[in-house]
PDB file of C-alpha atoms in Angstrom:
ATOM      1  CA  MET A 187      77.634  52.443 117.358  1.00  0.00           C
ATOM      2  CA  ASP A 188      81.250  53.311 116.850  1.00  0.00           C
ATOM      3  CA  PHE A 189      82.653  56.543 118.135  1.00  0.00           C
ATOM      4  CA  THR A 190      84.181  58.965 115.648  1.00  0.00           C
ATOM      5  CA  MET A 191      86.315  61.790 116.975  1.00  0.00           C
ATOM      6  CA  VAL A 192      85.145  64.980 115.337  1.00  0.00           C
ATOM      7  CA  GLU A 193      86.627  68.385 114.744  1.00  0.00           C
ATOM      8  CA  ILE A 194      84.433  71.298 115.705  1.00  0.00           C
ATOM      9  CA  VAL A 195      85.481  74.374 113.758  1.00  0.00           C
ATOM     10  CA  LEU A 196      84.420  77.821 114.878  1.00  0.00           C
ATOM     11  CA  TYR A 197      84.760  80.575 112.283  1.00  0.00           C
ATOM     12  CA  GLY A 198      84.802  84.061 113.729  1.00  0.00           C
ATOM     13  CA  ALA A 199      86.534  87.409 113.916  1.00  0.00           C
ATOM     14  CA  GLU A 200      87.909  89.850 116.475  1.00  0.00           C
ATOM     15  CA  GLN A 201      85.120  92.331 115.879  1.00  0.00           C
ATOM     16  CA  LEU A 202      81.521  91.314 116.433  1.00  0.00           C
ATOM     17  CA  CYS A 203      79.308  90.833 113.418  1.00  0.00           C
ATOM     18  CA  PRO A 204      77.003  93.869 112.967  1.00  0.00           C
ATOM     19  CA  SER A 205      73.881  91.909 113.971  1.00  0.00           C
ATOM     20  CA  CYS A 206      75.549  90.324 116.998  1.00  0.00           C
ATOM     21  CA  VAL A 207      76.195  93.409 119.108  1.00  0.00           C
ATOM     22  CA  ASN A 208      75.018  92.049 122.467  1.00  0.00           C
ATOM     23  CA  LEU A 209      76.477  88.581 122.009  1.00  0.00           C
ATOM     24  CA  PRO A 210      79.836  87.289 123.274  1.00  0.00           C
ATOM     25  CA  SER A 211      82.832  87.581 120.961  1.00  0.00           C
ATOM     26  CA  SER A 212      83.858  84.708 118.685  1.00  0.00           C
ATOM     27  CA  LYS A 213      86.802  83.883 120.984  1.00  0.00           C
ATOM     28  CA  GLU A 214      84.550  83.874 124.074  1.00  0.00           C
ATOM     29  CA  THR A 215      82.070  81.633 122.260  1.00  0.00           C
ATOM     30  CA  TYR A 216      84.925  79.305 121.249  1.00  0.00           C
ATOM     31  CA  GLU A 217      86.110  78.951 124.862  1.00  0.00           C
ATOM     32  CA  TRP A 218      82.578  78.592 126.240  1.00  0.00           C
ATOM     33  CA  LEU A 219      81.658  75.977 123.622  1.00  0.00           C
ATOM     34  CA  GLY A 220      84.781  73.893 124.251  1.00  0.00           C
ATOM     35  CA  ALA A 221      84.081  73.881 127.995  1.00  0.00           C
ATOM     36  CA  ALA A 222      80.392  73.027 127.506  1.00  0.00           C
ATOM     37  CA  ILE A 223      81.180  70.105 125.176  1.00  0.00           C
ATOM     38  CA  ALA A 224      83.848  68.756 127.553  1.00  0.00           C
ATOM     39  CA  ARG A 225      81.308  68.847 130.420  1.00  0.00           C
ATOM     40  CA  LYS A 226      78.541  67.212 128.376  1.00  0.00           C
ATOM     41  CA  PHE A 227      80.761  64.471 126.907  1.00  0.00           C
ATOM     42  CA  PRO A 228      83.479  63.835 129.522  1.00  0.00           C
ATOM     43  CA  GLU A 229      86.424  61.658 128.505  1.00  0.00           C
ATOM     44  CA  GLN A 230      85.288  61.670 124.873  1.00  0.00           C
ATOM     45  CA  PRO A 231      87.945  63.407 122.804  1.00  0.00           C
ATOM     46  CA  PHE A 232      87.111  66.059 120.258  1.00  0.00           C
ATOM     47  CA  LYS A 233      89.147  68.670 118.465  1.00  0.00           C
ATOM     48  CA  MET A 234      88.226  72.353 118.599  1.00  0.00           C
ATOM     49  CA  SER A 235      89.638  74.721 115.991  1.00  0.00           C
ATOM     50  CA  TYR A 236      89.257  78.470 115.717  1.00  0.00           C
ATOM     51  CA  VAL A 237      89.518  80.142 112.319  1.00  0.00           C
ATOM     52  CA  ASP A 238      89.705  83.920 111.990  1.00  0.00           C
ATOM     53  CA  ILE A 239      87.658  84.645 108.855  1.00  0.00           C
ATOM     54  CA  TYR A 240      89.821  87.660 108.033  1.00  0.00           C
ATOM     55  CA  GLN A 241      93.102  85.749 108.515  1.00  0.00           C
ATOM     56  CA  PRO A 242      92.270  82.177 107.547  1.00  0.00           C
ATOM     57  CA  PRO A 243      94.936  79.466 107.573  1.00  0.00           C
ATOM     58  CA  GLU A 244      96.585  78.173 104.438  1.00  0.00           C
ATOM     59  CA  ASP A 245      94.436  75.046 104.795  1.00  0.00           C
ATOM     60  CA  ASN A 246      92.326  75.214 101.624  1.00  0.00           C
ATOM     61  CA  GLU A 247      89.081  73.843 103.034  1.00  0.00           C
ATOM     62  CA  LYS A 248      89.017  76.175 106.041  1.00  0.00           C
ATOM     63  CA  GLY A 249      90.244  79.116 103.978  1.00  0.00           C
ATOM     64  CA  GLU A 250      87.498  78.564 101.402  1.00  0.00           C
ATOM     65  CA  PHE A 251      84.815  78.345 104.083  1.00  0.00           C
ATOM     66  CA  ALA A 252      86.130  81.480 105.806  1.00  0.00           C
ATOM     67  CA  LYS A 253      85.648  83.306 102.482  1.00  0.00           C
ATOM     68  CA  ARG A 254      82.082  81.972 102.258  1.00  0.00           C
ATOM     69  CA  VAL A 255      81.270  83.332 105.729  1.00  0.00           C
ATOM     70  CA  ILE A 256      82.228  86.819 104.542  1.00  0.00           C
ATOM     71  CA  GLU A 257      80.737  86.572 101.034  1.00  0.00           C
ATOM     72  CA  GLU A 258      77.415  85.122 102.193  1.00  0.00           C
ATOM     73  CA  ASP A 259      77.144  87.538 105.147  1.00  0.00           C
ATOM     74  CA  MET A 260      76.736  84.667 107.579  1.00  0.00           C
ATOM     75  CA  PHE A 261      76.272  85.618 111.220  1.00  0.00           C
ATOM     76  CA  TYR A 262      79.478  84.616 112.938  1.00  0.00           C
ATOM     77  CA  PRO A 263      80.702  82.849 114.872  1.00  0.00           C
ATOM     78  CA  VAL A 264      79.760  79.970 112.600  1.00  0.00           C
ATOM     79  CA  VAL A 265      80.136  76.479 114.082  1.00  0.00           C
ATOM     80  CA  VAL A 266      80.867  73.626 111.654  1.00  0.00           C
ATOM     81  CA  ILE A 267      81.043  69.890 112.340  1.00  0.00           C
ATOM     82  CA  LYS A 268      82.055  67.592 109.457  1.00  0.00           C
ATOM     83  CA  GLU A 269      81.297  70.304 106.862  1.00  0.00           C
ATOM     84  CA  LYS A 270      77.801  70.886 108.308  1.00  0.00           C
ATOM     85  CA  VAL A 271      76.903  74.312 109.723  1.00  0.00           C
ATOM     86  CA  VAL A 272      75.415  73.627 113.162  1.00  0.00           C
ATOM     87  CA  GLY A 273      75.371  77.149 114.554  1.00  0.00           C
ATOM     88  CA  GLU A 274      75.434  80.751 113.374  1.00  0.00           C
ATOM     89  CA  GLY A 275      75.664  83.982 115.368  1.00  0.00           C
ATOM     90  CA  ASN A 276      74.503  82.644 118.719  1.00  0.00           C
ATOM     91  CA  PRO A 277      75.074  78.879 118.442  1.00  0.00           C
ATOM     92  CA  ARG A 278      72.676  76.650 120.384  1.00  0.00           C
ATOM     93  CA  LEU A 279      74.245  73.916 122.489  1.00  0.00           C
ATOM     94  CA  LYS A 280      71.275  71.608 121.938  1.00  0.00           C
ATOM     95  CA  THR A 281      71.842  71.616 118.147  1.00  0.00           C
ATOM     96  CA  ILE A 282      75.610  71.091 118.516  1.00  0.00           C
ATOM     97  CA  PHE A 283      75.170  68.290 121.076  1.00  0.00           C
ATOM     98  CA  ALA A 284      72.623  66.534 118.818  1.00  0.00           C
ATOM     99  CA  GLU A 285      75.084  66.648 115.915  1.00  0.00           C
ATOM    100  CA  LEU A 286      77.890  65.207 118.084  1.00  0.00           C
ATOM    101  CA  GLU A 287      75.604  62.373 119.210  1.00  0.00           C
ATOM    102  CA  LYS A 288      75.257  61.333 115.549  1.00  0.00           C
ATOM    103  CA  TYR A 289      78.990  60.497 115.674  1.00  0.00           C
ATOM    104  CA  GLY A 290      78.696  58.317 118.761  1.00  0.00           C
ATOM    105  CA  TYR A 291      79.223  60.883 121.520  1.00  0.00           C
ATOM    106  CA  LYS A 292      77.247  59.966 124.628  1.00  0.00           C
ATOM    107  CA  ALA A 293      76.010  62.584 127.069  1.00  0.00           C
ATOM    108  CA  GLU A 294      76.722  61.912 130.727  1.00  0.00           C
TER     109      GLU A 294
END
């Protein structure tokens, strides 16, 4: 199977979501997730992006999704791969890794 480099987008905010009080911040989750993916899939490139839901970029797609996170009261951070939500609030590595494997990433 061919390998497709994917972008993993984490939508979050400075403050914790009300239901996520004891969880790490969005930024901490972003850093932890990037490190975990790099360890699981060494030498397989991927792009990690962080989007602040209260200050989204001009990029329409990401800006629109950031609005959805707020409007739909999603638990953030929200992790998205190829427009699919693969984690909310406290994202599970197993779910994220399984999604990456669909694009040809191989665990080592």
